[in-house]
PDB file of C-alpha atoms and ligand atoms in Angstrom:
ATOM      1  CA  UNK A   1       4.714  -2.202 -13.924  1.00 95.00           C
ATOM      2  CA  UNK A   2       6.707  -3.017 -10.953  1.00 98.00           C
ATOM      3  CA  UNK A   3       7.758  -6.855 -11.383  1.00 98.00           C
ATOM      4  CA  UNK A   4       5.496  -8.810  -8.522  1.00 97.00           C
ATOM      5  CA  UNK A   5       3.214  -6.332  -7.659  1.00 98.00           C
ATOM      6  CA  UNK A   6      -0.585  -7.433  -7.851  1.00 97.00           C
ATOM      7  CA  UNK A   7      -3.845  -5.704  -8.197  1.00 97.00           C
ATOM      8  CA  UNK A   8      -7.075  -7.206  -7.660  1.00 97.00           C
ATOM      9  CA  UNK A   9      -9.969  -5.355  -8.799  1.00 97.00           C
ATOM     10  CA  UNK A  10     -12.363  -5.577  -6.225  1.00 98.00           C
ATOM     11  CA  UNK A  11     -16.150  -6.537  -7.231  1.00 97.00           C
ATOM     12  CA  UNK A  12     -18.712  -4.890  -5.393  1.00 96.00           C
ATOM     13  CA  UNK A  13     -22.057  -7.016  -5.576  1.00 98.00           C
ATOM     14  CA  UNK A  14     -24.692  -3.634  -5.022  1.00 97.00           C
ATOM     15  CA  UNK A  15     -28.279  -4.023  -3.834  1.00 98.00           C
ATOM     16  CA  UNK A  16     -30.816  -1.941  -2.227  1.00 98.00           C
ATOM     17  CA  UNK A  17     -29.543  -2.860   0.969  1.00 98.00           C
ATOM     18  CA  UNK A  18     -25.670  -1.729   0.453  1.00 98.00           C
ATOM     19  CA  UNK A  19     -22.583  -3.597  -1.139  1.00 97.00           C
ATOM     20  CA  UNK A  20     -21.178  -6.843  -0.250  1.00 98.00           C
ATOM     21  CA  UNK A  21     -17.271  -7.236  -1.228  1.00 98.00           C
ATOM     22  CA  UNK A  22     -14.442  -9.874  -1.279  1.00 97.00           C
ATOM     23  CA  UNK A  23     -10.927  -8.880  -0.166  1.00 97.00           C
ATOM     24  CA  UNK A  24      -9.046 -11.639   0.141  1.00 95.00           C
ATOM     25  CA  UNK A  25      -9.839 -15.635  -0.057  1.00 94.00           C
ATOM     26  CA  UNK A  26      -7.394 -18.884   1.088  1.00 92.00           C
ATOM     27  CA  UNK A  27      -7.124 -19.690  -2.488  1.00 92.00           C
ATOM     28  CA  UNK A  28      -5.090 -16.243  -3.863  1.00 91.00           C
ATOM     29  CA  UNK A  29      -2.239 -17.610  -2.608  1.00 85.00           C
ATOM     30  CA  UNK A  30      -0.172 -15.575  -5.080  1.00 87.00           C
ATOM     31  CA  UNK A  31      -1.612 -12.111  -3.283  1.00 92.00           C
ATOM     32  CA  UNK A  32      -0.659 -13.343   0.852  1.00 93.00           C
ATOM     33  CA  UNK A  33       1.200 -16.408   0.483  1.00 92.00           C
ATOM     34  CA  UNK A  34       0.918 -16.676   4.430  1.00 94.00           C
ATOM     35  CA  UNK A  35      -0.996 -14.867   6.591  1.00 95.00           C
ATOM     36  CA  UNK A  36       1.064 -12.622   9.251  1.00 97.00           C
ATOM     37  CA  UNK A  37      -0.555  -9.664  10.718  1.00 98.00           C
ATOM     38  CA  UNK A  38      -3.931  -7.290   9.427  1.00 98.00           C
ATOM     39  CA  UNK A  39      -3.378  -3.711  10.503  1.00 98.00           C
ATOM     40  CA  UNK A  40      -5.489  -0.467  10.287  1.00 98.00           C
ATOM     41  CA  UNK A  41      -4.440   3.370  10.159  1.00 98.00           C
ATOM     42  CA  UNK A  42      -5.956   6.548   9.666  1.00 98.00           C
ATOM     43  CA  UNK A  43      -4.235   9.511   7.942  1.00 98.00           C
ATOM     44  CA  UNK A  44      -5.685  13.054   7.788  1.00 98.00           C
ATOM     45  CA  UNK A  45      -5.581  14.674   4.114  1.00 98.00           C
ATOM     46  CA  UNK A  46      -2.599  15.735   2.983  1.00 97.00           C
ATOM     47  CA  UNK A  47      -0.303  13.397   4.586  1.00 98.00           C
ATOM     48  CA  UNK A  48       2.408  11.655   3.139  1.00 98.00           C
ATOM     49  CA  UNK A  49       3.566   8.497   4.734  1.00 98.00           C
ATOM     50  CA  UNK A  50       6.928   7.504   2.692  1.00 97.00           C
ATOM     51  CA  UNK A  51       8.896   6.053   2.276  1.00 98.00           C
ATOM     52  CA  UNK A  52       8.738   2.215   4.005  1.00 98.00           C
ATOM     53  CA  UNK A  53      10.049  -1.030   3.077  1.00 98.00           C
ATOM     54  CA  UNK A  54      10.535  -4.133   4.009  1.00 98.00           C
ATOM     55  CA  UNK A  55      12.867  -6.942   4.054  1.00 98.00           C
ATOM     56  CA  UNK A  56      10.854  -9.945   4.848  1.00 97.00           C
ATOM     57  CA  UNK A  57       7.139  -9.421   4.523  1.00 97.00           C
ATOM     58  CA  UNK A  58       4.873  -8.665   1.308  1.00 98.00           C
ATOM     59  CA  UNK A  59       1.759  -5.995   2.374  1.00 98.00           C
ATOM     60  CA  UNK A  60      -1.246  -6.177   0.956  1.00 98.00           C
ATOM     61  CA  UNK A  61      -2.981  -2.704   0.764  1.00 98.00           C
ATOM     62  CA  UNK A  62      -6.747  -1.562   0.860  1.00 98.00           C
ATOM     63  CA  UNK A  63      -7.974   2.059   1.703  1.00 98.00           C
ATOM     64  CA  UNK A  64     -11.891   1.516   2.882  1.00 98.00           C
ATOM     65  CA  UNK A  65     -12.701   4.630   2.735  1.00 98.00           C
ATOM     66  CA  UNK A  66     -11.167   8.028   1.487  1.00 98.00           C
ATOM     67  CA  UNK A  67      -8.241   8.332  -1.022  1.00 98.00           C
ATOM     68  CA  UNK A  68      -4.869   8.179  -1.897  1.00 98.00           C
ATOM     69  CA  UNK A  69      -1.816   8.524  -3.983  1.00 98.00           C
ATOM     70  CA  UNK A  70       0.009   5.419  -3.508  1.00 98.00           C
ATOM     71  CA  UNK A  71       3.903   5.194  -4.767  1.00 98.00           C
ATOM     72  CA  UNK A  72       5.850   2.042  -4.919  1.00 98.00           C
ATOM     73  CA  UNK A  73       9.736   1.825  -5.860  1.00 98.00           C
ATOM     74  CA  UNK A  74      11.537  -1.042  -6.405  1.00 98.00           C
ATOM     75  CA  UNK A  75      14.461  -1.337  -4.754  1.00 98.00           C
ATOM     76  CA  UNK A  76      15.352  -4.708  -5.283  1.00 98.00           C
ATOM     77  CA  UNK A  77      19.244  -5.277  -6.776  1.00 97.00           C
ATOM     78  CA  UNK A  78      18.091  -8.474  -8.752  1.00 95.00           C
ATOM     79  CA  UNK A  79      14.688  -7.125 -10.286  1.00 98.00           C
ATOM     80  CA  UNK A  80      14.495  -6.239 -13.922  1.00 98.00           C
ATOM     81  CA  UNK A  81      12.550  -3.169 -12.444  1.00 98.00           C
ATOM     82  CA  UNK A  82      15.140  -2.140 -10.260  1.00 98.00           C
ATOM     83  CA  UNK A  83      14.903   1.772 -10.348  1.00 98.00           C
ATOM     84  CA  UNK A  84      10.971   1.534 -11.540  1.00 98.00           C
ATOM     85  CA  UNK A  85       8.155   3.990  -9.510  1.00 98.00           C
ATOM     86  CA  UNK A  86       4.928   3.566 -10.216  1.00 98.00           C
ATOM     87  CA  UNK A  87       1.603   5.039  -8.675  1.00 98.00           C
ATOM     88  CA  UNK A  88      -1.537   4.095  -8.224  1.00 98.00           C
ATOM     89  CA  UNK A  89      -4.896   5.894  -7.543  1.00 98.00           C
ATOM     90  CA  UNK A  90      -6.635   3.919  -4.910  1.00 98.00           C
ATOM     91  CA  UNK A  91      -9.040   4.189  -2.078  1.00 98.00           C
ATOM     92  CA  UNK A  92     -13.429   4.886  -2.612  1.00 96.00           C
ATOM     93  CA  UNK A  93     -12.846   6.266  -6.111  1.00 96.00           C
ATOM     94  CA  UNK A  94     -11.164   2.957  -7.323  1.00 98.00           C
ATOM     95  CA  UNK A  95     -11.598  -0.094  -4.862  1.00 98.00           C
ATOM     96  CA  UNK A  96      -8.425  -2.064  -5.336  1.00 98.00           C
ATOM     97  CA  UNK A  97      -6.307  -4.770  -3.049  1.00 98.00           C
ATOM     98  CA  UNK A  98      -2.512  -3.969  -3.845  1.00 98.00           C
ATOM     99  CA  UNK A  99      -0.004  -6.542  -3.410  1.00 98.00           C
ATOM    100  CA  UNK A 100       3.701  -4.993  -2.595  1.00 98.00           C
ATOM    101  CA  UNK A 101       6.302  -7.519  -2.567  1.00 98.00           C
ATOM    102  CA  UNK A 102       9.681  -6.784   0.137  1.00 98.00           C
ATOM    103  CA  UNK A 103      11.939  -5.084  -1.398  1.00 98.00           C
ATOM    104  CA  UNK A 104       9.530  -2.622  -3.388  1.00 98.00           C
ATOM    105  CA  UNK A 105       9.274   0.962  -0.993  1.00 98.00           C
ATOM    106  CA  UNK A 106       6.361   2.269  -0.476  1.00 98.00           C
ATOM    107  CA  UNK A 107       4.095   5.394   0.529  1.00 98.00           C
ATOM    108  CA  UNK A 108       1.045   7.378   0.039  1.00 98.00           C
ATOM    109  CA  UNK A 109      -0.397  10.623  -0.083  1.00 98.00           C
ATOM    110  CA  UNK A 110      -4.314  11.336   1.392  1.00 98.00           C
ATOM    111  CA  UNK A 111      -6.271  12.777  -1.283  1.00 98.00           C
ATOM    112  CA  UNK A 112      -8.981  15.148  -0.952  1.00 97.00           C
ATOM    113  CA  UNK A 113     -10.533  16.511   2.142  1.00 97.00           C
ATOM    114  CA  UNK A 114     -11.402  13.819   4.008  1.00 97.00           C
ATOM    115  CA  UNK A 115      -8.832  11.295   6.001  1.00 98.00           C
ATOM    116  CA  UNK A 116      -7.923   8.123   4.564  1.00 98.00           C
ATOM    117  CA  UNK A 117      -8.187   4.760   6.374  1.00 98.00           C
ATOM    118  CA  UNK A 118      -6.256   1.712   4.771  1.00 98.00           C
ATOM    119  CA  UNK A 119      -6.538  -1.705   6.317  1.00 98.00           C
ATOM    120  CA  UNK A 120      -3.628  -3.948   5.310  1.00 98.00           C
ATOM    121  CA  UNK A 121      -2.323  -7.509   5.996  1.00 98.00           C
ATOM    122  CA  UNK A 122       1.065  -8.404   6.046  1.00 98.00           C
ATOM    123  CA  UNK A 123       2.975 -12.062   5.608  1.00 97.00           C
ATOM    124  CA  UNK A 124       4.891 -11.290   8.672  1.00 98.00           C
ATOM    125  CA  UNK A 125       4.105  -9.860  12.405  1.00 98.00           C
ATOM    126  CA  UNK A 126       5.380  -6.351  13.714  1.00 98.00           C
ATOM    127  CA  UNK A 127       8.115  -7.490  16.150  1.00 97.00           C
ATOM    128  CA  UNK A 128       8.670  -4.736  18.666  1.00 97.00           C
ATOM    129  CA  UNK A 129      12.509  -5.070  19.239  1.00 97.00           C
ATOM    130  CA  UNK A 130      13.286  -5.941  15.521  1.00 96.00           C
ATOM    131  CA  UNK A 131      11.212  -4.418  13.146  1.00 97.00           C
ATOM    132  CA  UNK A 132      11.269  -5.071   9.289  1.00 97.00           C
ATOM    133  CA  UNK A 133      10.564  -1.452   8.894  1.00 97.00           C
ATOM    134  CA  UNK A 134      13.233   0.242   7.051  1.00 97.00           C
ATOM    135  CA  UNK A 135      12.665   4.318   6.050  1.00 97.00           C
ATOM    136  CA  UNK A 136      13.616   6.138   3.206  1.00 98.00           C
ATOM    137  CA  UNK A 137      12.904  10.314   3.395  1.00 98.00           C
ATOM    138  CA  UNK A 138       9.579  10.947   1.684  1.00 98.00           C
ATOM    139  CA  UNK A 139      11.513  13.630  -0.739  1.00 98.00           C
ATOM    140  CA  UNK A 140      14.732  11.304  -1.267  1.00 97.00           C
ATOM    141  CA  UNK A 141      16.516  12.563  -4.322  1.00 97.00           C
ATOM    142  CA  UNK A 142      16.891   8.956  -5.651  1.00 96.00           C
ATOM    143  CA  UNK A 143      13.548   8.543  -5.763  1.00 97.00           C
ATOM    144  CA  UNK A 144      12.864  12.334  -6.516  1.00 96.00           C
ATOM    145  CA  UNK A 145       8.919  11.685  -6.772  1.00 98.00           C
ATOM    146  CA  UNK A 146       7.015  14.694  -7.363  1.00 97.00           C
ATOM    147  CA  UNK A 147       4.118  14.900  -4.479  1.00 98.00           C
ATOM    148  CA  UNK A 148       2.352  17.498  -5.539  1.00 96.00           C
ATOM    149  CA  UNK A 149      -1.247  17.690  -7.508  1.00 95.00           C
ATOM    150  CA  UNK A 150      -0.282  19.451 -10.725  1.00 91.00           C
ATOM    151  CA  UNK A 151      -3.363  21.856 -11.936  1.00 92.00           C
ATOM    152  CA  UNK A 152      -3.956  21.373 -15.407  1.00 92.00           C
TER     153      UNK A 152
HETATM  154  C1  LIG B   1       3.747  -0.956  11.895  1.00 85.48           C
HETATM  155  C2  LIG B   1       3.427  -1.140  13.386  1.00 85.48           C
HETATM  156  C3  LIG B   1       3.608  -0.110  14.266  1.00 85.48           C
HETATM  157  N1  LIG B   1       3.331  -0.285  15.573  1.00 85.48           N
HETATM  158  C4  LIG B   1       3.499   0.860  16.491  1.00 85.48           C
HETATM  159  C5  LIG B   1       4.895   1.443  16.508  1.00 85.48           C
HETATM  160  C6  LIG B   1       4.643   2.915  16.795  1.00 85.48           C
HETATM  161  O1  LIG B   1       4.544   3.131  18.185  1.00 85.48           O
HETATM  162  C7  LIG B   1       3.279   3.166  16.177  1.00 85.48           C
HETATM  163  C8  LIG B   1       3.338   3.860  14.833  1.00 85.48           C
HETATM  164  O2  LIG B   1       4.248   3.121  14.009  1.00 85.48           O
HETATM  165  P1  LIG B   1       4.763   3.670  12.619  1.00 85.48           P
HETATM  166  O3  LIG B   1       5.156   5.085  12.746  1.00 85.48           O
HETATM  167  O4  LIG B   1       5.796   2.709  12.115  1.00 85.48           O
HETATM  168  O5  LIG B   1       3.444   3.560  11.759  1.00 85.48           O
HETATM  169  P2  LIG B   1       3.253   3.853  10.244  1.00 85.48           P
HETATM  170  O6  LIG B   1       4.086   5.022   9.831  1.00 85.48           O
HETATM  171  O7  LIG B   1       1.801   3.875  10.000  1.00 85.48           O
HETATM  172  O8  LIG B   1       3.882   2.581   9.553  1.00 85.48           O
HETATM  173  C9  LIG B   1       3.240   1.785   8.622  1.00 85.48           C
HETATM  174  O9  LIG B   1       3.034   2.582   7.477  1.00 85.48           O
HETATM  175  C10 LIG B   1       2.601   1.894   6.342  1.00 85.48           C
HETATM  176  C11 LIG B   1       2.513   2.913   5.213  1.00 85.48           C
HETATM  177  C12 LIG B   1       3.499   0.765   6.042  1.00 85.48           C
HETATM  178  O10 LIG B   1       3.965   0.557   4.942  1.00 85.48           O
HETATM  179  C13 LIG B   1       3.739  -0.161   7.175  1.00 85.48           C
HETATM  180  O11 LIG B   1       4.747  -1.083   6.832  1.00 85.48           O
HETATM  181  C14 LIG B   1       4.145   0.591   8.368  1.00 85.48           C
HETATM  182  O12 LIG B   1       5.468   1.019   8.164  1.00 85.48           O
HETATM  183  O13 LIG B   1       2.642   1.902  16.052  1.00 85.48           O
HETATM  184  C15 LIG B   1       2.862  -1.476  16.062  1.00 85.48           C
HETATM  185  O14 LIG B   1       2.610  -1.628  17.290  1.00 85.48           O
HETATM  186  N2  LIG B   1       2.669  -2.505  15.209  1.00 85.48           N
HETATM  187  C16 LIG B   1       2.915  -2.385  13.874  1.00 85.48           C
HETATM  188  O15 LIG B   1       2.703  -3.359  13.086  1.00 85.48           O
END
């Protein structure tokens, strides 16, 4: 596992009414240590958003509803994971907050037929005329991550 990346299993408290749900509480400081900016998006099936990274602010992902693929890389010269990709299955199927620290690139794939929304929070703010958003190709040969569902 990717050093400094967190997941939080989230705990869905079911009744005949619905679910209630926790995402994220002032006292998981080690998932947001600050509080920055939430976002949300919407991508149709079959996108691929990837690569991203960033070189000030940790994300912290949840897809509400749909699914995804989600791919992380680390990046980072001084990590003992440097080179490591890992992916994680996330989204209705498998309700999960996942922390991504800078450093660690990141993307995602919408599974099945139905778009995927993700709602994520970030320790910085977007700033317009500087942006910490730094893109690698989605098909970069140093990452050389296979995309595709494999039938088997
Ligand atoms: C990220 C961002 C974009 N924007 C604007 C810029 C542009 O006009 C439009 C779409 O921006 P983008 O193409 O960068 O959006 P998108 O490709 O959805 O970018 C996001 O993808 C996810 C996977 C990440 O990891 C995020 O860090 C961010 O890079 O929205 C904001 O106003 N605020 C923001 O915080």
């Amino acid at each position: 596992m990717i050093l400094g990346v967190k997941v939080k299993k989230l705990i869905k408290h079911c009744d005949d009414r619905g679910f209630f749900s926790e995402l994220i509480r002032d006292d998981e400081p080690a998932l947001l240590s600050k509080f920055g900016q939430a976002s949300w998006s919407m991508s149709y099936p079959g996108v691929i958003k990837a690569f991203h990274y960033h070189e000030k602010q940790d994300d912290l992902w949840f897809f509400p509803s749909g699914n995804a693929q989600v791919v992380l890389h680390d990046l980072r010269e001084n990590s003992l994971t440097k080179g490591d990709t890992d992916v994680y299955y996330m989204g209705e199927e498998n309700p999960i907050m996942l922390f991504i620290p800078k450093g660690v690139a990141h993307g995602y794939r919408v599974l099945g037929q139905k778009p995927a929304t993700i709602i994520y929070f970030t320790t910085e703010s977007y700033k317009p005329d500087n942006p910490d958003e730094k893109r690698i190709p989605w098909d970069d040969p140093s990452i050389s991550f296979d995309w595709e569902t494999k039938n088997r």
